[in-house]
Amino acid sequence: MKKPLIFSLLIFLTLPIFALAQSYQADIIIYGGTSAAITAAVQAKKMGKSVLVVSPDRHLGGLSSGGLGYTDTGNKSVIGGLAREFYHRLYLHYEQDSAWKWQKREEYGNKGQGTPAIDGANRTMWIFEPHVAERVFEDFVRENGLEIHRNEWLDRKSGVKMKKGEITSIRTLSGKIYSGKVFIDATYEGDLLAAAGVSYHVGREANSVYGEKWNGVQVGVYQHRHYFQDSISPYKVAGDPSSGLLPEISPNPPGKNGQGDKLLQAYNFRMALSRNPDNRVPFPKPANYDPTRYELLARVYQAGWTETFEKYDPIPNQKTDTNNHGPFSTDYIGKNYDYPEASYARRREIIREHEDYQKGLMYFLSHDPAVPADVRAEMAQYGLAKDEFVDNGNWPHQIYVREARRLVGSYVMTELDVLGAKEVPQPVGMGSYSLDSHNTQRFVTPGGHVQNEGDIGVHPKQPYSISYGTLVPKKKECSNLLVPVCVSSSHTAFGSIRMEPVFMILGQSAAAAASLAIDGDIAVQDLDYEALRKVLLEEKQILEN
């Protein structure tokens, strides 16, 4: 009588592991926890679709809640839809007296990028604290009943199942399986699109590829103030090549101008610092702190540089969004090249290396006698904001992945589109920021001096449209995937598109397209653009000048 039970038990024990995995299903599966992921999920819900957000992140919002509070917005008039709703909700928060805990509202100063931070006429707030932004994203989740599966990491080796050119399901490292009709890759890295086998690019294209001017190597091009004076030596013993190079300098030549390479613009953390004595934590000294790695900065000071606090941009409550500025700053130049394709373990190493470098830099600035006394005195007024990133030692939970993989899709946006030399077809949103690339490498010039390369800042004459074709792969590669973050664009065009408001705009548009494709039971590439346009305009997206 016991044989059937034993037999059944043996069958159960020999089942493949994936057969025992938890399985989930929805119309739309969104992979990522960025601002684009959340706006996409909200739009999908608004259009009556079931949606699951599979997020490797515990904290939602990406850089928008990860320290980038001094928002790169460009022309605010082209920010519509849910993106504008996000900034409106921030405005409503800061209209409350209770929002101003560490500073009086009238003391804030209302400094913003191009326009006042608090725009009373349009009821928007463009500059904000990280934890406030995260709260807005969590409000979107709660109000729309969004289902978020956090800390779920895509199995990038074998976790994407496809059939006849469509993704049928994805599996995470925990074994969970997510099946859907349309998938959206809303990560900064483009992990889902890569695992699905669609075409993408990493690095800078040669100018000859798309007929561009500002792509590829750009030695001698200085469009911001992030370069060294010609007098600074790169050697351990100044002027003596035999002594070897100082840390953080590449021994490799930079290449010829206009040629392509696999290099990436630098990453950093956008730190939230506090000037309020009751809300600041002293800069920690990393266990592996080595002041010699900042010798280049000491030489910059010796040469007379005085711009240390140029990008300690004010956000409410006596805090800053502190960004890179100058020839040697928070950007960890040349240390991220393998990040896009790296394993999760290697990415964690890269992130930790950036954290150690940047924490060491802040400790150096506040303690080392090689730093001018007036700078150290000013630094003594700053510390990490005690009420930000409270579960991560007050350190941002998101590194600034300025660029990783980029889709090569149905339409490739180039600097010709951004700068107005071409008419953009089938617009689904707009951008307006400059072609903005941080430095990609630090090298030794033929004259024996240290220099940076890769800094670009070319402004469009007016806002530009972004094509629907930038969100979708080539149909023959995958017919049910949309990509609103790692969009199909050249390095220089992406330098403008890669702004958080634009990611929110494109996330919303991608979800609208996904919903319509499901309604029509068609490939995302076969969508009737006029139908999509109608929905986007109803959702108050801004599509063209």
XYZ file of C-alpha atoms in Angstrom:
545
model
C 0.000 0.000 0.000
C 2.967 2.340 0.531
C 4.494 1.831 -2.934
C 2.418 4.514 -4.696
C 3.449 7.065 -2.078
C 7.120 6.138 -2.381
C 6.851 6.150 -6.180
C 5.258 9.631 -6.131
C 7.957 10.895 -3.802
C 10.667 9.633 -6.137
C 9.013 11.355 -9.090
C 8.842 14.597 -7.073
C 12.508 14.399 -6.082
C 13.621 13.866 -9.674
C 11.701 16.842 -11.075
C 13.892 19.612 -12.531
C 14.489 22.448 -10.076
C 12.761 24.978 -12.344
C 9.556 22.931 -12.151
C 9.398 23.720 -8.450
C 10.104 27.434 -8.944
C 7.576 30.108 -8.198
C 5.967 31.307 -11.400
C 4.297 34.640 -12.049
C 2.459 35.988 -15.049
C 1.346 39.428 -16.207
C 0.632 41.239 -19.458
C 3.761 43.365 -19.064
C 6.956 42.406 -17.221
C 9.250 45.325 -16.384
C 12.813 44.533 -15.388
C 14.463 47.290 -13.341
C 13.760 49.617 -10.438
C 14.622 52.935 -12.073
C 12.421 55.988 -12.487
C 11.567 54.708 -15.977
C 10.419 51.381 -14.533
C 7.960 53.052 -12.178
C 6.444 55.428 -14.749
C 6.126 52.495 -17.148
C 4.297 50.429 -14.531
C 1.918 53.277 -13.687
C 1.071 53.807 -17.369
C 0.481 50.094 -17.919
C -1.960 50.069 -15.009
C -3.708 53.167 -16.364
C -4.301 51.286 -19.613
C -5.826 48.300 -17.849
C -2.898 45.933 -18.121
C -1.554 43.612 -15.468
C 2.066 44.436 -14.736
C 4.912 43.111 -12.611
C 8.058 45.075 -11.776
C 10.997 42.735 -11.282
C 13.574 44.941 -9.596
C 17.148 44.036 -8.709
C 17.053 47.143 -6.504
C 15.498 47.385 -3.058
C 15.121 51.163 -3.401
C 13.026 52.462 -6.282
C 13.809 55.424 -8.503
C 17.413 54.844 -9.554
C 19.424 58.065 -9.611
C 16.324 60.198 -9.092
C 16.177 58.873 -5.530
C 19.870 57.992 -5.383
C 21.430 61.417 -4.928
C 20.778 63.249 -8.191
C 18.560 65.877 -6.585
C 19.986 68.811 -8.513
C 18.174 67.546 -11.568
C 19.602 67.827 -15.087
C 16.436 68.985 -16.805
C 17.308 71.333 -19.649
C 14.161 72.995 -20.990
C 11.420 72.201 -18.483
C 8.616 73.002 -20.935
C 9.153 69.692 -22.779
C 8.757 67.577 -19.633
C 5.203 66.250 -19.598
C 3.109 63.290 -18.498
C 4.065 61.321 -15.404
C 7.488 62.943 -15.295
C 5.886 66.331 -14.712
C 3.540 64.721 -12.191
C 6.616 63.512 -10.284
C 8.024 67.044 -10.060
C 4.584 68.421 -9.192
C 4.359 66.038 -6.236
C 7.751 67.228 -5.055
C 6.385 70.774 -5.212
C 3.410 69.803 -3.071
C 5.762 68.247 -0.519
C 7.912 71.343 -0.210
C 4.837 73.551 0.097
C 4.364 72.028 3.553
C 6.085 73.763 6.450
C 6.931 70.334 7.870
C 9.165 69.650 4.851
C 11.673 72.264 6.036
C 13.180 70.537 9.060
C 16.797 71.709 8.827
C 16.356 75.028 7.069
C 13.773 77.759 6.731
C 12.130 77.901 3.339
C 13.173 81.533 2.848
C 16.807 80.609 3.553
C 16.920 78.047 0.759
C 17.605 80.551 -2.022
C 15.696 78.692 -4.734
C 18.722 78.132 -6.957
C 18.091 75.787 -9.873
C 19.382 74.862 -13.319
C 18.211 77.603 -15.662
C 15.006 78.246 -13.713
C 14.188 78.561 -10.016
C 14.072 75.254 -8.164
C 10.596 76.020 -6.854
C 8.472 76.977 -9.856
C 5.310 78.377 -8.310
C 3.748 79.324 -11.638
C 3.903 75.747 -12.915
C 3.648 74.142 -9.467
C 6.780 72.037 -9.934
C 9.886 71.493 -7.823
C 13.030 70.591 -9.739
C 15.536 70.286 -6.878
C 14.912 67.861 -4.035
C 16.214 65.532 -1.343
C 16.761 61.843 -2.228
C 14.460 60.415 0.432
C 11.637 62.694 -0.677
C 11.958 61.479 -4.264
C 11.903 57.860 -3.099
C 8.734 58.564 -1.137
C 7.051 59.896 -4.293
C 7.941 56.712 -6.186
C 6.616 54.599 -3.327
C 3.412 56.683 -3.423
C 3.066 55.822 -7.123
C 3.432 52.154 -6.199
C 0.884 52.282 -3.376
C -1.725 54.379 -5.173
C -1.633 52.227 -8.304
C -1.436 48.894 -6.526
C 1.800 48.014 -8.291
C 3.368 44.646 -7.551
C 7.117 45.040 -7.064
C 9.413 42.058 -6.632
C 12.582 43.538 -5.127
C 16.089 42.113 -4.965
C 15.372 39.867 -7.935
C 18.329 39.607 -10.288
C 18.001 38.354 -13.852
C 19.827 35.121 -14.616
C 21.839 36.678 -17.427
C 23.311 33.392 -18.653
C 20.202 31.305 -19.238
C 17.283 33.141 -17.686
C 15.659 34.512 -20.841
C 13.448 32.083 -22.763
C 12.478 32.937 -26.321
C 10.232 31.407 -28.935
C 9.889 32.585 -32.529
C 11.600 35.891 -31.854
C 9.644 36.685 -28.687
C 10.613 36.607 -25.038
C 8.265 34.185 -23.309
C 9.683 34.371 -19.787
C 12.593 35.495 -17.662
C 14.061 33.728 -14.648
C 15.862 35.381 -11.758
C 18.730 33.989 -9.709
C 16.306 33.097 -6.933
C 14.528 30.758 -9.357
C 11.385 32.834 -9.877
C 9.951 32.723 -13.395
C 8.071 35.661 -14.916
C 5.979 35.142 -18.043
C 4.449 37.993 -20.024
C 3.247 39.247 -23.366
C 5.585 42.248 -23.586
C 8.798 42.928 -21.667
C 10.422 46.257 -20.808
C 14.116 46.581 -19.951
C 14.277 49.635 -17.671
C 17.773 49.020 -16.260
C 20.750 51.348 -16.596
C 22.855 48.406 -17.766
C 20.628 46.885 -20.460
C 20.895 43.405 -18.951
C 17.622 42.082 -20.315
C 18.193 43.292 -23.848
C 21.653 41.724 -23.858
C 20.395 38.406 -22.479
C 17.690 38.412 -25.148
C 20.386 38.521 -27.816
C 19.479 41.829 -29.432
C 22.113 44.124 -30.917
C 23.773 46.702 -28.689
C 26.909 48.817 -28.451
C 29.317 49.628 -25.629
C 31.739 52.542 -25.881
C 32.202 55.360 -28.355
C 31.524 54.973 -32.055
C 33.924 56.469 -34.562
C 32.662 59.724 -36.036
C 32.579 58.014 -39.427
C 29.891 55.520 -38.330
C 27.011 58.020 -38.226
C 28.612 61.107 -39.751
C 29.074 62.790 -36.376
C 31.556 65.351 -35.047
C 31.641 64.887 -31.276
C 31.776 61.095 -30.980
C 34.950 59.071 -30.574
C 38.208 60.303 -29.048
C 38.298 64.060 -28.333
C 41.856 64.937 -27.247
C 42.279 68.664 -26.699
C 38.524 69.348 -26.529
C 37.676 71.109 -23.258
C 34.034 72.144 -23.094
C 33.786 72.198 -19.297
C 36.436 73.024 -16.697
C 37.447 69.412 -16.112
C 40.999 69.497 -17.491
C 44.530 69.902 -16.120
C 46.778 72.867 -16.648
C 49.670 71.885 -18.908
C 52.198 72.239 -16.125
C 51.178 69.283 -13.961
C 53.473 66.268 -13.965
C 52.025 62.733 -13.978
C 55.097 61.139 -12.402
C 55.699 60.081 -8.806
C 58.745 62.308 -8.791
C 57.622 65.388 -10.683
C 59.330 65.593 -14.069
C 61.002 62.173 -13.763
C 59.432 59.499 -16.031
C 61.681 56.829 -14.546
C 59.910 57.209 -11.192
C 56.678 55.787 -12.653
C 53.179 57.163 -12.939
C 51.094 58.421 -10.086
C 47.898 56.485 -9.286
C 44.786 57.038 -11.400
C 46.703 57.697 -14.655
C 46.589 55.356 -17.657
C 49.875 54.342 -19.308
C 48.068 53.956 -22.641
C 47.956 56.619 -25.378
C 44.507 58.196 -25.827
C 44.060 57.353 -29.508
C 43.410 59.575 -32.494
C 40.598 62.079 -32.513
C 37.378 60.806 -34.007
C 38.214 57.114 -33.722
C 35.964 54.770 -31.794
C 36.894 52.787 -28.703
C 35.346 50.722 -25.921
C 35.856 53.358 -23.236
C 33.066 54.738 -21.051
C 32.498 58.134 -19.507
C 33.274 58.051 -15.801
C 30.896 57.006 -13.037
C 30.596 58.445 -9.530
C 28.205 58.723 -6.604
C 26.036 61.825 -6.248
C 26.553 62.434 -2.534
C 23.981 64.105 -0.308
C 26.065 66.226 2.062
C 24.758 68.268 4.977
C 25.943 71.571 6.433
C 23.673 71.290 9.456
C 25.655 70.205 12.544
C 22.673 68.221 13.840
C 22.221 66.327 10.579
C 25.679 65.437 9.411
C 28.015 62.486 9.826
C 31.816 62.973 9.588
C 33.400 61.682 6.406
C 34.490 58.096 7.109
C 38.090 57.040 6.578
C 38.144 53.939 4.335
C 40.007 50.963 5.762
C 42.319 50.981 2.752
C 42.795 54.773 2.683
C 45.992 55.808 0.897
C 46.636 59.558 0.557
C 49.181 59.031 -2.237
C 46.394 58.167 -4.690
C 45.263 61.827 -4.392
C 48.684 63.349 -5.062
C 47.440 64.614 -8.415
C 44.826 66.700 -6.642
C 47.490 68.104 -4.324
C 49.406 69.230 -7.424
C 46.242 70.796 -8.838
C 45.979 72.864 -5.660
C 49.664 73.794 -5.882
C 48.983 75.119 -9.383
C 46.434 77.539 -7.929
C 43.097 75.807 -8.533
C 40.296 77.250 -6.349
C 37.041 75.607 -7.524
C 36.594 72.839 -4.934
C 33.005 73.722 -4.020
C 31.728 74.645 -7.483
C 29.428 71.610 -7.714
C 28.277 71.346 -4.121
C 24.859 72.250 -5.473
C 22.235 73.195 -2.863
C 19.155 71.082 -2.323
C 16.626 71.770 0.461
C 17.431 71.528 4.167
C 21.063 72.655 4.044
C 22.081 69.710 1.916
C 23.886 69.331 -1.378
C 23.895 67.169 -4.427
C 27.681 67.004 -4.767
C 28.910 66.161 -8.245
C 32.211 65.962 -10.086
C 33.998 69.201 -10.872
C 37.516 69.986 -12.045
C 40.418 67.897 -13.349
C 40.534 65.547 -10.340
C 37.264 65.030 -8.512
C 34.593 62.455 -7.665
C 34.581 60.877 -11.153
C 36.693 57.717 -10.986
C 38.054 58.034 -14.500
C 38.952 54.861 -16.371
C 37.768 52.415 -13.718
C 34.414 51.354 -15.177
C 35.260 50.005 -18.625
C 34.285 46.417 -17.852
C 31.166 47.296 -15.852
C 28.476 46.807 -18.556
C 29.482 43.249 -19.404
C 30.819 42.307 -15.962
C 29.341 39.603 -13.754
C 27.265 40.701 -10.787
C 30.202 39.866 -8.513
C 32.601 41.967 -10.560
C 30.114 44.844 -10.687
C 29.946 44.791 -6.896
C 33.747 45.041 -6.833
C 33.689 47.995 -9.230
C 31.024 49.752 -7.168
C 33.038 49.187 -3.978
C 36.200 50.491 -5.680
C 34.321 53.660 -6.645
C 32.993 54.006 -3.103
C 36.446 53.586 -1.550
C 37.951 56.076 -4.002
C 35.277 58.692 -3.377
C 35.181 58.271 0.413
C 38.968 58.485 0.421
C 38.787 61.665 -1.627
C 36.406 63.298 0.850
C 38.605 62.252 3.762
C 41.661 63.638 1.952
C 39.918 66.961 1.299
C 38.921 67.327 4.931
C 42.114 66.080 6.639
C 45.271 66.145 4.531
C 47.757 69.026 5.008
C 48.406 68.995 1.244
C 44.931 70.500 0.871
C 44.834 74.304 1.365
C 43.796 75.297 4.878
C 40.817 77.322 3.660
C 39.459 74.291 1.785
C 39.862 72.066 4.848
C 38.104 74.669 6.962
C 35.187 74.781 4.540
C 35.087 70.987 4.326
C 34.771 70.851 8.111
C 31.287 72.315 7.708
C 30.161 69.329 5.613
C 29.415 65.692 6.323
C 27.201 62.944 4.978
C 23.525 63.754 5.503
C 22.384 61.753 8.523
C 18.788 61.405 7.293
C 19.656 60.149 3.786
C 20.403 56.545 2.764
C 19.960 55.531 6.387
C 20.229 51.801 5.674
C 23.493 52.189 3.729
C 25.736 54.180 6.071
C 24.358 57.439 4.610
C 26.002 56.568 1.299
C 23.986 56.562 -1.965
C 22.548 53.162 -2.831
C 22.897 53.809 -6.581
C 26.135 54.462 -8.454
C 25.781 56.881 -11.364
C 25.883 54.563 -14.370
C 26.070 57.371 -16.910
C 26.339 54.969 -19.813
C 26.582 51.215 -20.257
C 25.070 49.209 -23.095
C 23.038 51.018 -25.748
C 20.524 49.263 -27.954
C 21.111 49.252 -31.715
C 17.479 49.206 -32.695
C 14.961 50.152 -35.331
C 16.168 53.764 -35.320
C 19.476 55.076 -33.989
C 19.393 58.613 -32.589
C 22.618 60.488 -33.331
C 23.921 63.951 -32.613
C 22.431 64.986 -35.981
C 18.960 64.355 -34.509
C 19.773 66.070 -31.232
C 21.321 69.131 -32.844
C 18.426 69.594 -35.272
C 20.128 68.556 -38.518
C 17.518 65.835 -39.138
C 13.779 65.487 -38.674
C 13.031 62.801 -36.105
C 10.296 60.324 -37.112
C 7.513 59.073 -34.824
C 8.275 61.133 -31.686
C 7.370 59.678 -28.280
C 8.990 62.314 -26.060
C 11.505 65.127 -26.067
C 14.949 65.964 -24.754
C 16.783 69.248 -24.496
C 20.004 68.797 -22.526
C 23.436 69.269 -24.063
C 25.483 66.454 -25.589
C 27.071 65.752 -22.219
C 29.889 63.288 -21.675
C 32.195 63.164 -18.692
C 35.852 62.311 -19.185
C 36.675 58.785 -20.280
C 40.435 58.572 -19.717
C 43.414 60.233 -18.041
C 46.696 59.984 -19.919
C 50.189 61.426 -20.404
C 50.625 63.973 -23.193
C 53.608 63.894 -25.595
C 54.981 66.824 -23.597
C 55.043 64.753 -20.404
C 52.023 66.248 -18.635
C 48.803 64.709 -17.324
C 45.522 65.363 -19.114
C 41.908 64.162 -19.273
C 39.952 63.270 -22.388
C 36.307 62.750 -23.288
C 34.569 65.803 -21.814
C 31.841 67.086 -24.156
C 29.157 69.735 -23.663
C 27.488 70.835 -26.918
C 24.092 72.529 -26.557
C 21.210 71.911 -28.984
C 19.657 75.066 -30.427
C 16.241 73.922 -29.251
C 14.545 70.860 -27.724
C 14.389 67.807 -29.977
C 12.046 64.852 -30.435
C 13.005 61.267 -29.593
C 11.853 58.581 -32.011
C 9.766 55.537 -31.113
C 12.320 53.504 -33.076
C 14.896 54.161 -30.351
C 12.844 52.084 -27.905
C 12.506 48.898 -29.955
C 14.985 46.329 -31.272
C 15.029 45.247 -34.887
C 11.958 43.100 -35.422
C 13.948 40.078 -36.566
C 15.805 40.086 -33.217
C 12.918 40.470 -30.759
C 9.323 41.550 -31.347
C 8.055 42.067 -27.782
C 10.761 44.076 -26.020
C 10.934 47.834 -25.327
C 13.964 49.675 -23.946
C 13.331 53.172 -22.493
C 16.695 53.680 -20.738
C 19.486 52.056 -22.779
C 17.898 53.482 -25.910
C 19.128 53.060 -29.470
C 21.491 55.991 -29.825
C 25.093 56.927 -30.420
C 27.389 57.843 -27.544
C 26.988 61.562 -28.176
C 23.212 61.488 -28.598
C 22.869 59.394 -25.454
C 24.836 62.087 -23.626
C 21.776 64.304 -24.016
C 19.019 61.695 -23.770
C 20.409 60.122 -20.553
C 18.627 62.504 -18.165
C 16.256 61.236 -15.494
C 13.205 63.254 -16.654
C 13.679 61.816 -20.155
C 13.891 58.278 -18.782
C 10.578 58.833 -17.001
C 9.037 60.196 -20.206
C 10.278 57.260 -22.278
C 9.231 54.728 -19.625
C 5.670 56.011 -19.822
C 5.695 55.998 -23.627
C 7.148 52.484 -23.739
C 4.351 51.152 -21.510
C 1.702 52.851 -23.651
C 3.202 51.189 -26.720
C 3.358 47.817 -24.949
C -0.304 48.082 -23.989
C -1.392 48.921 -27.521
C 0.706 46.099 -28.958
C -1.026 43.677 -26.583
C -4.445 45.023 -27.576
C -3.645 44.465 -31.247
C -1.763 41.193 -30.716
C 1.075 42.595 -32.819
C 4.815 43.083 -32.628
C 5.905 46.304 -30.961
C 7.565 47.257 -34.253
C 4.223 46.992 -36.116
C 2.368 49.395 -33.852
C 0.201 52.043 -35.507
C 2.091 55.192 -34.558
C -0.954 57.433 -34.840
C -2.758 55.309 -32.244
C 0.230 55.613 -29.926
C 0.506 59.328 -30.555
C -3.152 59.797 -29.623
C -2.643 58.037 -26.280
C 0.529 59.955 -25.481
C -1.063 63.324 -26.166
C -4.013 62.348 -23.972
C -1.460 61.561 -21.245
C 0.011 65.080 -21.688
C 3.302 63.955 -23.146
C 5.155 66.630 -25.147
C 6.205 65.196 -28.505
C 7.559 68.021 -30.665
C 8.266 71.742 -30.859
